[in-house]
Amino acid sequence: MSKATALACSNIAFVKYWGKRDEALRLPLNSSVSMALSQATTRTTVAFESRLCQDEVAIDGCAAPALVRLRVVRHLDRIRQISGVAQRARVASFNGFPPDAGLASSASGFAALTLAGTRAAGLELSAKELSCLARLGSGSAARSIPGGFSEWHAGSEHESSWGEQIAPPDHWPGLRDIVAVVAGEPKPAGSTQGMALAQSSPHFETRLSLVPGRLLRVRQAVLDRDLTSLGEVSEEEAIELHLIAMSSRPPIFYWRPETVAFIHRVLAWRSEGLKVYFTMDAGPNVHMLCQEESAGSIVAALEGMAEVQQIIVNAPGPAARLCSGHLF
Ligand code: PMV
């Protein structure tokens, strides 16, 4: 029996991935850039055991629901295929953040599963190979393997579509991503479903034509630690991700009334001189980008808002890594 445990951070995209050119290989239509989230981690232990007749998958202490289990089993099949290991696996995974917080647990989850699973199967893959493999489980997981500030190169085939670190977490240790959880209700559509509809939006091609310029601006903003430029691109991208979703046929509305109220709040804070910008994933919750010195006053204000159910303050997080402390 061989066992390995890995820890990986989720991430928030500044330039988003929303649309695939190849569904099976999860090749995106555009490159994307993100920051790993220090407080949104998944720890996963994988062991291949000859006594097992089928894969056993537990998430946060419970047997995984059928569809989630199927996605994990497919990923284990990929690992079995490259390693030649035939045994079934036992998998236990714990998210260090609430499942309803609107943070992408599939990014941290598939990054941790890829690293722990390949190591348990006796493989020692490069960071690039791990990122390509993680991408097959969940696209955004490709960026959680390198961690820090990373770019997922769209690529044109399996081997060229991977996440690469632009800068390590300590390049900009004072950047904060504060998540205000405004609604814990299930999303109207998962990202796979949303992306499948993205190209039906009449605005899709326009956004795609704007992405190369935004990638240049975001890379430079990260290198220069320029919050104004990073925030401007992140807001443009968040708005357009939702514009595409709302104008897809049929439309998907991830925003809730609280989301819009929150955007107004961020704009008001900014006009009062507080340097803070918003971004969002495919969900109702708002992420706020700011510097460490502004985080305290933002958190204090959020604590006084009835619609805010939970606050998570993230710094730039590290790459996925192997760790001790097996879960079984
Ligand atoms: O990798 P997925 O299927 O969880 O999709 C992620 C999609 C967004 O979070 C909305 C954007 C992104 O680039 O992370």
Short mmCIF file of N, CA and C in Angstrom, two decimals, residues 44-140:
data_model
loop_
_atom_site.label_atom_id
_atom_site.label_comp_id
_atom_site.label_asym_id
_atom_site.label_seq_id
_atom_site.Cartn_x
_atom_site.Cartn_y
_atom_site.Cartn_z
N THR A 44 -5.85 16.48 1.05
CA THR A 44 -6.36 15.21 0.52
C THR A 44 -5.34 14.09 0.71
N THR A 45 -5.82 12.96 1.19
CA THR A 45 -4.97 11.76 1.31
C THR A 45 -5.48 10.71 0.33
N VAL A 46 -4.55 10.10 -0.40
CA VAL A 46 -4.91 9.03 -1.34
C VAL A 46 -4.06 7.80 -1.02
N ALA A 47 -4.69 6.64 -1.01
CA ALA A 47 -3.94 5.39 -0.85
C ALA A 47 -4.51 4.36 -1.82
N PHE A 48 -3.65 3.73 -2.58
CA PHE A 48 -4.08 2.62 -3.45
C PHE A 48 -3.95 1.34 -2.63
N GLU A 49 -5.04 0.58 -2.54
CA GLU A 49 -5.05 -0.59 -1.66
C GLU A 49 -5.62 -1.80 -2.40
N SER A 50 -4.91 -2.92 -2.32
CA SER A 50 -5.37 -4.10 -3.07
C SER A 50 -6.64 -4.71 -2.49
N ARG A 51 -6.95 -4.42 -1.21
CA ARG A 51 -8.17 -5.00 -0.61
C ARG A 51 -9.45 -4.36 -1.16
N LEU A 52 -9.33 -3.20 -1.84
CA LEU A 52 -10.55 -2.48 -2.27
C LEU A 52 -11.10 -3.03 -3.58
N CYS A 53 -12.44 -3.11 -3.67
CA CYS A 53 -13.09 -3.53 -4.92
C CYS A 53 -13.49 -2.31 -5.74
N GLN A 54 -13.65 -1.18 -5.06
CA GLN A 54 -13.96 0.06 -5.78
C GLN A 54 -13.35 1.25 -5.05
N ASP A 55 -13.27 2.38 -5.73
CA ASP A 55 -12.70 3.57 -5.10
C ASP A 55 -13.64 4.06 -4.00
N GLU A 56 -13.05 4.46 -2.88
CA GLU A 56 -13.84 5.01 -1.76
C GLU A 56 -13.48 6.48 -1.63
N VAL A 57 -14.48 7.35 -1.71
CA VAL A 57 -14.20 8.79 -1.69
C VAL A 57 -15.01 9.47 -0.60
N ALA A 58 -14.32 10.09 0.36
CA ALA A 58 -15.01 10.83 1.43
C ALA A 58 -14.57 12.29 1.38
N ILE A 59 -15.53 13.20 1.47
CA ILE A 59 -15.23 14.63 1.49
C ILE A 59 -15.83 15.23 2.75
N ASP A 60 -15.00 15.92 3.50
CA ASP A 60 -15.41 16.52 4.77
C ASP A 60 -16.13 15.50 5.67
N GLY A 61 -15.61 14.28 5.68
CA GLY A 61 -16.11 13.27 6.60
C GLY A 61 -17.31 12.47 6.12
N CYS A 62 -17.84 12.78 4.93
CA CYS A 62 -19.02 12.05 4.42
C CYS A 62 -18.69 11.42 3.06
N ALA A 63 -19.37 10.32 2.75
CA ALA A 63 -19.20 9.71 1.42
C ALA A 63 -19.59 10.75 0.38
N ALA A 64 -18.77 10.89 -0.68
CA ALA A 64 -19.03 11.91 -1.70
C ALA A 64 -20.33 11.61 -2.44
N PRO A 65 -21.11 12.64 -2.78
CA PRO A 65 -22.31 12.42 -3.60
C PRO A 65 -21.93 11.78 -4.95
N ALA A 66 -22.87 11.08 -5.57
CA ALA A 66 -22.56 10.26 -6.76
C ALA A 66 -21.81 11.01 -7.86
N LEU A 67 -22.26 12.22 -8.20
CA LEU A 67 -21.63 12.93 -9.33
C LEU A 67 -20.22 13.39 -8.99
N VAL A 68 -20.03 13.80 -7.75
CA VAL A 68 -18.69 14.23 -7.31
C VAL A 68 -17.76 13.01 -7.30
N ARG A 69 -18.29 11.89 -6.78
CA ARG A 69 -17.49 10.66 -6.73
C ARG A 69 -17.07 10.24 -8.14
N LEU A 70 -18.00 10.34 -9.08
CA LEU A 70 -17.70 9.94 -10.46
C LEU A 70 -16.55 10.76 -11.03
N ARG A 71 -16.57 12.07 -10.74
CA ARG A 71 -15.51 12.96 -11.24
C ARG A 71 -14.16 12.58 -10.63
N VAL A 72 -14.17 12.23 -9.35
CA VAL A 72 -12.93 11.82 -8.67
C VAL A 72 -12.45 10.48 -9.23
N VAL A 73 -13.38 9.54 -9.43
CA VAL A 73 -13.00 8.22 -9.95
C VAL A 73 -12.40 8.37 -11.35
N ARG A 74 -12.97 9.24 -12.17
CA ARG A 74 -12.41 9.47 -13.51
C ARG A 74 -10.98 9.98 -13.41
N HIS A 75 -10.75 10.84 -12.41
CA HIS A 75 -9.39 11.39 -12.25
C HIS A 75 -8.44 10.30 -11.77
N LEU A 76 -8.92 9.45 -10.86
CA LEU A 76 -8.08 8.33 -10.40
C LEU A 76 -7.77 7.40 -11.58
N ASP A 77 -8.74 7.22 -12.48
CA ASP A 77 -8.51 6.38 -13.67
C ASP A 77 -7.37 6.95 -14.51
N ARG A 78 -7.34 8.30 -14.64
CA ARG A 78 -6.24 8.92 -15.40
C ARG A 78 -4.90 8.60 -14.75
N ILE A 79 -4.87 8.70 -13.40
CA ILE A 79 -3.62 8.43 -12.66
C ILE A 79 -3.25 6.95 -12.81
N ARG A 80 -4.25 6.07 -12.76
CA ARG A 80 -3.96 4.63 -12.93
C ARG A 80 -3.40 4.38 -14.33
N GLN A 81 -3.96 5.09 -15.30
CA GLN A 81 -3.52 4.87 -16.68
C GLN A 81 -2.05 5.27 -16.86
N ILE A 82 -1.67 6.45 -16.31
CA ILE A 82 -0.26 6.85 -16.53
C ILE A 82 0.71 6.08 -15.64
N SER A 83 0.26 5.62 -14.49
CA SER A 83 1.19 4.96 -13.56
C SER A 83 1.24 3.45 -13.75
N GLY A 84 0.19 2.89 -14.34
CA GLY A 84 0.12 1.43 -14.45
C GLY A 84 -0.39 0.75 -13.18
N VAL A 85 -0.72 1.56 -12.15
CA VAL A 85 -1.27 0.98 -10.92
C VAL A 85 -2.71 0.53 -11.20
N ALA A 86 -3.03 -0.69 -10.77
CA ALA A 86 -4.37 -1.21 -11.08
C ALA A 86 -5.31 -1.12 -9.88
N GLN A 87 -4.73 -0.96 -8.68
CA GLN A 87 -5.55 -1.02 -7.47
C GLN A 87 -6.54 0.15 -7.38
N ARG A 88 -7.60 -0.13 -6.62
CA ARG A 88 -8.57 0.94 -6.33
C ARG A 88 -8.00 1.81 -5.21
N ALA A 89 -8.56 3.00 -5.06
CA ALA A 89 -7.99 3.94 -4.08
C ALA A 89 -8.98 4.32 -3.00
N ARG A 90 -8.41 4.65 -1.85
CA ARG A 90 -9.19 5.28 -0.79
C ARG A 90 -8.79 6.75 -0.80
N VAL A 91 -9.77 7.63 -0.83
CA VAL A 91 -9.51 9.08 -0.89
C VAL A 91 -10.29 9.75 0.24
N ALA A 92 -9.59 10.58 1.02
CA ALA A 92 -10.29 11.41 2.01
C ALA A 92 -9.83 12.85 1.80
N SER A 93 -10.78 13.76 1.81
CA SER A 93 -10.47 15.14 1.51
C SER A 93 -11.17 16.06 2.50
N PHE A 94 -10.43 17.05 3.00
CA PHE A 94 -11.04 18.02 3.91
C PHE A 94 -10.83 19.42 3.38
N ASN A 95 -11.89 20.18 3.30
CA ASN A 95 -11.79 21.58 2.89
C ASN A 95 -11.66 22.43 4.15
N GLY A 96 -10.66 23.31 4.14
CA GLY A 96 -10.47 24.18 5.30
C GLY A 96 -11.32 25.42 5.21
N PHE A 97 -12.39 25.36 4.46
CA PHE A 97 -13.29 26.51 4.32
C PHE A 97 -14.69 25.96 4.05
N PRO A 98 -15.73 26.72 4.38
CA PRO A 98 -17.08 26.16 4.25
C PRO A 98 -17.47 25.89 2.80
N PRO A 99 -18.16 24.78 2.55
CA PRO A 99 -18.50 24.41 1.18
C PRO A 99 -19.43 25.41 0.50
N ASP A 100 -20.19 26.17 1.30
CA ASP A 100 -21.15 27.10 0.70
C ASP A 100 -20.60 28.52 0.61
N ALA A 101 -19.28 28.69 0.76
CA ALA A 101 -18.71 30.04 0.79
C ALA A 101 -18.48 30.63 -0.60
N GLY A 102 -18.77 29.86 -1.63
CA GLY A 102 -18.58 30.38 -2.98
C GLY A 102 -17.12 30.41 -3.39
N LEU A 103 -16.28 29.69 -2.68
CA LEU A 103 -14.88 29.57 -3.07
C LEU A 103 -14.75 28.28 -3.86
N ALA A 104 -13.88 28.32 -4.88
CA ALA A 104 -13.83 27.19 -5.80
C ALA A 104 -13.13 25.99 -5.17
N SER A 105 -13.89 25.10 -4.53
CA SER A 105 -13.27 23.92 -3.93
C SER A 105 -12.81 22.94 -4.99
N SER A 106 -13.31 23.06 -6.23
CA SER A 106 -12.84 22.12 -7.25
C SER A 106 -11.40 22.44 -7.64
N ALA A 107 -10.99 23.70 -7.56
CA ALA A 107 -9.60 24.07 -7.90
C ALA A 107 -8.64 23.47 -6.88
N SER A 108 -8.89 23.75 -5.59
CA SER A 108 -8.01 23.20 -4.56
C SER A 108 -8.16 21.68 -4.47
N GLY A 109 -9.39 21.19 -4.65
CA GLY A 109 -9.65 19.76 -4.53
C GLY A 109 -8.93 18.95 -5.59
N PHE A 110 -9.03 19.35 -6.86
CA PHE A 110 -8.37 18.57 -7.90
C PHE A 110 -6.86 18.77 -7.92
N ALA A 111 -6.39 19.93 -7.45
CA ALA A 111 -4.93 20.11 -7.35
C ALA A 111 -4.38 19.17 -6.28
N ALA A 112 -5.05 19.12 -5.11
CA ALA A 112 -4.58 18.23 -4.03
C ALA A 112 -4.71 16.77 -4.44
N LEU A 113 -5.82 16.42 -5.09
CA LEU A 113 -6.02 15.03 -5.52
C LEU A 113 -4.94 14.60 -6.52
N THR A 114 -4.60 15.51 -7.44
CA THR A 114 -3.59 15.19 -8.47
C THR A 114 -2.23 14.93 -7.83
N LEU A 115 -1.83 15.82 -6.92
CA LEU A 115 -0.52 15.67 -6.30
C LEU A 115 -0.47 14.43 -5.39
N ALA A 116 -1.47 14.28 -4.52
CA ALA A 116 -1.47 13.12 -3.61
C ALA A 116 -1.64 11.82 -4.40
N GLY A 117 -2.53 11.83 -5.39
CA GLY A 117 -2.82 10.61 -6.16
C GLY A 117 -1.62 10.14 -6.96
N THR A 118 -0.93 11.07 -7.64
CA THR A 118 0.22 10.65 -8.45
C THR A 118 1.35 10.15 -7.54
N ARG A 119 1.54 10.83 -6.40
CA ARG A 119 2.61 10.40 -5.49
C ARG A 119 2.29 9.03 -4.89
N ALA A 120 1.03 8.83 -4.51
CA ALA A 120 0.63 7.53 -3.95
C ALA A 120 0.81 6.42 -4.99
N ALA A 121 0.70 6.79 -6.27
CA ALA A 121 0.85 5.80 -7.34
C ALA A 121 2.32 5.64 -7.73
N GLY A 122 3.20 6.33 -7.01
CA GLY A 122 4.63 6.16 -7.26
C GLY A 122 5.20 7.05 -8.35
N LEU A 123 4.41 8.03 -8.82
CA LEU A 123 4.89 8.93 -9.88
C LEU A 123 5.52 10.17 -9.28
N GLU A 124 6.52 10.72 -9.97
CA GLU A 124 7.07 12.03 -9.56
C GLU A 124 6.99 12.94 -10.78
N LEU A 125 5.88 13.61 -10.93
CA LEU A 125 5.66 14.44 -12.11
C LEU A 125 6.22 15.84 -11.87
N SER A 126 6.57 16.52 -12.96
CA SER A 126 7.01 17.92 -12.86
C SER A 126 5.80 18.79 -12.56
N ALA A 127 6.06 20.05 -12.13
CA ALA A 127 4.95 20.97 -11.84
C ALA A 127 4.09 21.17 -13.09
N LYS A 128 4.72 21.21 -14.24
CA LYS A 128 3.97 21.40 -15.49
C LYS A 128 3.08 20.19 -15.77
N GLU A 129 3.64 19.00 -15.61
CA GLU A 129 2.84 17.78 -15.84
C GLU A 129 1.68 17.68 -14.84
N LEU A 130 1.95 18.06 -13.59
CA LEU A 130 0.89 18.03 -12.58
C LEU A 130 -0.22 19.00 -12.94
N SER A 131 0.17 20.19 -13.42
CA SER A 131 -0.82 21.20 -13.76
C SER A 131 -1.70 20.73 -14.93
N CYS A 132 -1.08 20.15 -15.95
CA CYS A 132 -1.85 19.63 -17.09
C CYS A 132 -2.83 18.56 -16.63
N LEU A 133 -2.36 17.68 -15.75
CA LEU A 133 -3.22 16.59 -15.28
C LEU A 133 -4.36 17.14 -14.40
N ALA A 134 -4.03 18.08 -13.51
CA ALA A 134 -5.06 18.67 -12.64
C ALA A 134 -6.14 19.34 -13.49
N ARG A 135 -5.72 19.98 -14.59
CA ARG A 135 -6.66 20.66 -15.49
C ARG A 135 -7.74 19.72 -16.01
N LEU A 136 -7.40 18.44 -16.23
CA LEU A 136 -8.38 17.49 -16.75
C LEU A 136 -9.49 17.23 -15.72
N GLY A 137 -9.18 17.43 -14.44
CA GLY A 137 -10.19 17.26 -13.38
C GLY A 137 -11.05 18.49 -13.24
N SER A 138 -10.40 19.66 -13.20
CA SER A 138 -11.10 20.94 -13.10
C SER A 138 -10.17 22.00 -13.67
N GLY A 139 -10.66 22.79 -14.60
CA GLY A 139 -9.80 23.75 -15.31
C GLY A 139 -9.01 24.63 -14.36
N SER A 140 -9.70 25.26 -13.41
CA SER A 140 -9.02 26.22 -12.54
C SER A 140 -7.99 25.55 -11.62
#
